[in-house]
Amino acid sequence: MKYVIAPSILSADFTKLGSEIKETEDNGAAYLHFDVMDGMFVSNISFGIPVMKSIRKATRQMMDAHLMVQDPIRYVEAFRDAGADLITVHYEACPDVRKALVKIKDMGLKAGLSINPNTPVEAVREYLEIVDMILIMSVYPGAGGQKFIPESLERIRDARKMIRETGREIDLEVDGGVTLDNMPEIMEAGANILVAGSAVFGGDIGENVRKCMEIFRKNE
Ligand code: DX5
Ligand code: ZN
C-alpha cells in the first residue's frame, strides 16, 4: 500500500508559509492538507480561496482540500479554480451527499467523504461506489493540536474492511492527533494517507517529514 503524509497547514507559521510548505515537499510529502473552516459547521474560521490560489503557485503537491463547511457544494467550483486536486466534504454538512460528491467528480477532481467521530462508519457505505477517498476524523474537527481519539482505530479497521469488500482502489485518510508514535498502529489499522499538523509543523519540519517517510518505508 502506498503511504502518504499530508501536512496540515493549519499548524504552519503563516509568516513563512511558502518556505514551510517547500520544506514538506522537498522532504517527501506528496499531499498538502488544506483545512477550510467556515465558523458554521465548526466554530473556528481558518482560511480559504485566496490562500489556496497563492500557495498553488508554490507547490506541486496534491492539494487536499478538507472542507469543514456547511453545504460545501456551493464552493466546489471555486476551490477547483483555486487549485484543489481533491475535495473532501463532510457527511454531516451536506444536505445531499451524493449530489456534492458527483459534482466534485464532474469537475474532474478526486472526491473525498469525511465522517466525524460520532458518525457511524456504516454511513459511508453507499458512497463507496463514487468516492476516491474516505476521511476518518480522529478528533472532532475545528482545531489542530488535539489528542487522537483511541476508538478511531476500530473505525479505521471497519472502513478499510468496507473498502476492501468493494474491490475499488479507495484511499483511507486519517486526520487529527496523528503523531510519529501512533502512526504505525494507524497504518496497521488500514489508513494509507495520514494528515499531520502539529506533528509536522512543530519543530524541525524537514526532519519531521523525513521521520514519517522512514516509518512508511518500514511498513511498505
Ligand atoms: C482539524 C483538522 C485537522 C488538524 C490536524 O479540524 O481537520 O486537519 O488540522 O492537526 P493535528 O495533526 O495537529 O491534529
Ligand atoms: Zn483536516
Short mmCIF file of C-alpha atoms and ligand atoms in Angstrom, two decimals:
data_model
loop_
_atom_site.label_atom_id
_atom_site.label_comp_id
_atom_site.label_asym_id
_atom_site.label_seq_id
_atom_site.Cartn_x
_atom_site.Cartn_y
_atom_site.Cartn_z
CA MET A 1 0.00 0.00 0.00
CA LYS A 2 1.34 3.49 -0.85
CA TYR A 3 1.58 5.59 2.29
CA VAL A 4 1.35 9.37 2.12
CA ILE A 5 1.89 12.13 4.67
CA ALA A 6 -0.43 15.09 4.22
CA PRO A 7 0.87 18.02 6.30
CA SER A 8 -1.98 20.23 7.52
CA ILE A 9 -1.01 23.86 7.00
CA LEU A 10 -3.39 24.93 9.76
CA SER A 11 -0.42 24.37 12.10
CA ALA A 12 2.10 26.23 9.92
CA ASP A 13 3.68 29.63 10.66
CA PHE A 14 1.77 31.86 8.25
CA THR A 15 4.57 34.41 8.22
CA LYS A 16 6.69 31.71 6.48
CA LEU A 17 4.00 29.63 4.78
CA GLY A 18 5.73 29.30 1.40
CA SER A 19 9.06 28.15 2.77
CA GLU A 20 7.43 25.80 5.28
CA ILE A 21 5.36 24.16 2.53
CA LYS A 22 8.51 23.79 0.43
CA GLU A 23 10.25 22.05 3.33
CA THR A 24 7.46 19.47 3.46
CA GLU A 25 7.54 18.96 -0.30
CA ASP A 26 11.35 18.73 -0.51
CA ASN A 27 11.32 16.01 2.17
CA GLY A 28 8.72 13.80 0.55
CA ALA A 29 5.21 14.95 1.49
CA ALA A 30 3.14 14.20 -1.63
CA TYR A 31 -0.05 15.85 -0.30
CA LEU A 32 -0.78 19.21 1.30
CA HIS A 33 -3.79 19.21 3.61
CA PHE A 34 -5.78 22.45 3.40
CA ASP A 35 -8.21 22.86 6.30
CA VAL A 36 -11.10 25.15 5.40
CA MET A 37 -13.28 26.11 8.39
CA ASP A 38 -16.38 28.32 7.99
CA GLY A 39 -17.34 29.15 11.57
CA MET A 40 -20.68 27.37 10.97
CA PHE A 41 -20.01 23.64 10.50
CA VAL A 42 -17.15 24.10 13.00
CA SER A 43 -16.88 27.06 15.36
CA ASN A 44 -13.41 28.04 14.13
CA ILE A 45 -12.63 30.04 10.98
CA SER A 46 -9.39 29.29 9.13
CA PHE A 47 -8.65 30.35 5.53
CA GLY A 48 -9.99 29.89 2.00
CA ILE A 49 -9.75 30.64 -1.70
CA PRO A 50 -7.14 33.46 -1.80
CA VAL A 51 -4.71 31.43 0.33
CA MET A 52 -5.12 28.33 -1.84
CA LYS A 53 -4.65 30.40 -5.04
CA SER A 54 -1.45 31.78 -3.60
CA ILE A 55 0.10 28.52 -2.40
CA ARG A 56 -0.99 26.65 -5.55
CA LYS A 57 1.81 28.53 -7.35
CA ALA A 58 4.31 27.44 -4.70
CA THR A 59 3.91 23.66 -4.73
CA ARG A 60 3.30 20.66 -6.96
CA GLN A 61 1.86 18.64 -4.07
CA MET A 62 -1.64 17.13 -4.28
CA MET A 63 -3.84 19.91 -2.87
CA ASP A 64 -6.06 18.03 -0.43
CA ALA A 65 -8.90 20.42 0.46
CA HIS A 66 -10.74 19.42 3.63
CA LEU A 67 -13.96 21.45 3.62
CA MET A 68 -15.28 21.78 7.14
CA VAL A 69 -18.01 23.90 5.62
CA GLN A 70 -21.81 23.84 5.82
CA ASP A 71 -23.38 22.83 2.46
CA PRO A 72 -19.97 22.64 0.74
CA ILE A 73 -21.35 22.02 -2.78
CA ARG A 74 -21.58 25.83 -3.01
CA TYR A 75 -17.75 26.05 -3.07
CA VAL A 76 -16.65 23.10 -5.19
CA GLU A 77 -16.10 25.14 -8.37
CA ALA A 78 -14.31 27.95 -6.51
CA PHE A 79 -11.87 25.51 -4.90
CA ARG A 80 -11.35 23.72 -8.20
CA ASP A 81 -10.47 27.08 -9.78
CA ALA A 82 -8.19 27.93 -6.85
CA GLY A 83 -6.18 24.75 -7.44
CA ALA A 84 -7.66 21.92 -5.40
CA ASP A 85 -6.89 18.42 -6.70
CA LEU A 86 -9.03 16.60 -4.16
CA ILE A 87 -12.04 17.96 -2.29
CA THR A 88 -13.34 16.27 0.84
CA VAL A 89 -16.78 17.14 2.17
CA HIS A 90 -18.35 16.16 5.47
CA TYR A 91 -21.24 13.70 5.52
CA GLU A 92 -22.74 15.78 8.35
CA ALA A 93 -22.57 19.04 6.38
CA CYS A 94 -24.22 18.02 3.09
CA PRO A 95 -28.00 18.28 2.55
CA ASP A 96 -27.36 15.88 -0.37
CA VAL A 97 -24.08 13.93 -0.02
CA ARG A 98 -24.35 12.15 -3.34
CA LYS A 99 -25.00 15.39 -5.23
CA ALA A 100 -21.92 17.03 -3.68
CA LEU A 101 -19.67 14.04 -4.46
CA VAL A 102 -20.93 13.76 -8.05
CA LYS A 103 -20.31 17.49 -8.59
CA ILE A 104 -16.70 17.14 -7.37
CA LYS A 105 -16.17 14.20 -9.73
CA ASP A 106 -17.83 16.07 -12.60
CA MET A 107 -15.29 18.86 -12.01
CA GLY A 108 -12.56 16.31 -12.75
CA LEU A 109 -11.33 16.23 -9.15
CA LYS A 110 -10.86 13.42 -6.67
CA ALA A 111 -13.77 13.22 -4.22
CA GLY A 112 -13.41 12.52 -0.50
CA LEU A 113 -16.07 11.92 2.11
CA SER A 114 -15.33 12.60 5.77
CA ILE A 115 -17.16 11.49 8.92
CA ASN A 116 -16.86 12.86 12.44
CA PRO A 117 -16.01 10.58 15.37
CA ASN A 118 -19.69 10.26 16.35
CA THR A 119 -20.96 9.33 12.89
CA PRO A 120 -21.28 5.54 12.29
CA VAL A 121 -18.78 4.26 9.71
CA GLU A 122 -21.72 2.49 8.04
CA ALA A 123 -22.84 5.93 6.82
CA VAL A 124 -20.19 5.95 4.06
CA ARG A 125 -21.00 2.52 2.60
CA GLU A 126 -23.49 3.71 -0.03
CA TYR A 127 -20.96 6.28 -1.35
CA LEU A 128 -18.04 3.88 -1.80
CA GLU A 129 -19.02 3.44 -5.44
CA ILE A 130 -18.29 7.15 -6.07
CA VAL A 131 -15.51 8.30 -3.73
CA ASP A 132 -11.76 8.24 -4.25
CA MET A 133 -11.09 8.63 -0.53
CA ILE A 134 -12.72 8.23 2.87
CA LEU A 135 -11.52 10.52 5.67
CA ILE A 136 -11.97 9.20 9.21
CA MET A 137 -11.72 12.10 11.67
CA SER A 138 -9.79 11.02 14.75
CA VAL A 139 -10.65 14.28 16.54
CA TYR A 140 -13.73 16.47 16.44
CA PRO A 141 -12.97 18.92 13.63
CA GLY A 142 -12.24 22.57 14.33
CA ALA A 143 -8.67 22.80 15.58
CA GLY A 144 -5.17 21.39 15.29
CA GLY A 145 -3.14 20.07 18.22
CA GLN A 146 -5.87 17.83 19.68
CA LYS A 147 -5.38 14.31 21.02
CA PHE A 148 -6.07 11.26 18.85
CA ILE A 149 -9.35 9.58 19.92
CA PRO A 150 -8.32 5.93 20.54
CA GLU A 151 -11.70 4.48 19.46
CA SER A 152 -10.79 5.71 15.96
CA LEU A 153 -8.60 2.63 15.39
CA GLU A 154 -11.63 0.33 15.31
CA ARG A 155 -13.38 2.73 12.93
CA ILE A 156 -10.37 2.76 10.62
CA ARG A 157 -10.38 -1.06 10.59
CA ASP A 158 -14.12 -1.08 9.80
CA ALA A 159 -13.69 1.45 7.00
CA ARG A 160 -10.74 -0.45 5.45
CA LYS A 161 -12.77 -3.68 5.58
CA MET A 162 -15.70 -1.95 3.82
CA ILE A 163 -13.34 -0.56 1.18
CA ARG A 164 -11.72 -3.97 0.63
CA GLU A 165 -15.16 -5.52 0.03
CA THR A 166 -15.78 -3.08 -2.85
CA GLY A 167 -12.66 -4.19 -4.72
CA ARG A 168 -12.15 -0.49 -5.60
CA GLU A 169 -8.92 1.48 -5.06
CA ILE A 170 -10.15 3.92 -2.39
CA ASP A 171 -7.69 5.78 -0.16
CA LEU A 172 -8.29 5.91 3.58
CA GLU A 173 -7.16 9.15 5.20
CA VAL A 174 -6.99 9.79 8.96
CA ASP A 175 -6.92 13.28 10.38
CA GLY A 176 -6.45 14.57 13.90
CA GLY A 177 -3.89 13.86 16.61
CA VAL A 178 -1.65 11.81 14.31
CA THR A 179 1.91 11.65 15.66
CA LEU A 180 5.12 9.76 14.87
CA ASP A 181 4.28 7.49 17.80
CA ASN A 182 0.76 6.46 16.78
CA MET A 183 1.38 6.36 13.01
CA PRO A 184 2.35 2.66 12.91
CA GLU A 185 -0.87 1.49 14.59
CA ILE A 186 -2.97 3.84 12.43
CA MET A 187 -1.34 2.36 9.31
CA GLU A 188 -1.75 -1.14 10.72
CA ALA A 189 -5.48 -0.44 11.10
CA GLY A 190 -5.69 0.36 7.39
CA ALA A 191 -5.10 4.08 6.79
CA ASN A 192 -2.74 4.98 3.93
CA ILE A 193 -2.94 8.78 3.97
CA LEU A 194 -2.03 10.38 7.28
CA VAL A 195 -2.75 14.02 7.98
CA ALA A 196 -0.43 15.67 10.47
CA GLY A 197 -0.41 19.32 11.51
CA SER A 198 1.32 19.83 14.84
CA ALA A 199 3.46 16.68 14.39
CA VAL A 200 4.94 18.15 11.19
CA PHE A 201 4.97 21.93 11.74
CA GLY A 202 6.11 21.76 15.37
CA GLY A 203 9.94 21.81 15.48
CA ASP A 204 12.15 20.79 12.52
CA ILE A 205 9.69 20.41 9.63
CA GLY A 206 12.10 18.66 7.27
CA GLU A 207 13.17 16.20 9.94
CA ASN A 208 9.56 15.50 10.97
CA VAL A 209 8.59 14.67 7.38
CA ARG A 210 11.71 12.52 6.88
CA LYS A 211 10.79 10.57 10.04
CA CYS A 212 7.28 9.97 8.63
CA MET A 213 8.79 8.73 5.36
CA GLU A 214 11.08 6.41 7.34
CA ILE A 215 8.06 4.91 9.14
CA PHE A 216 6.36 4.41 5.76
CA ARG A 217 9.43 2.69 4.30
CA LYS A 218 9.45 0.24 7.20
CA ASN A 219 5.79 -0.66 6.57
CA GLU A 220 5.58 -0.55 2.78
C1 DX5 B 1 -8.96 19.54 12.41
C2 DX5 B 1 -8.30 19.46 11.05
C3 DX5 B 1 -7.02 18.67 11.10
C4 DX5 B 1 -5.97 19.30 12.01
C5 DX5 B 1 -4.81 18.33 12.18
O1 DX5 B 1 -10.26 20.06 12.28
O2 DX5 B 1 -9.15 18.86 10.10
O3 DX5 B 1 -6.51 18.55 9.76
O4 DX5 B 1 -5.50 20.49 11.45
O5 DX5 B 1 -3.93 18.89 13.11
P1 DX5 B 1 -3.18 17.91 14.14
O6 DX5 B 1 -2.39 16.95 13.30
O7 DX5 B 1 -2.29 18.83 14.96
O8 DX5 B 1 -4.24 17.23 14.95
ZN ZN B 2 -8.24 18.33 8.19
#
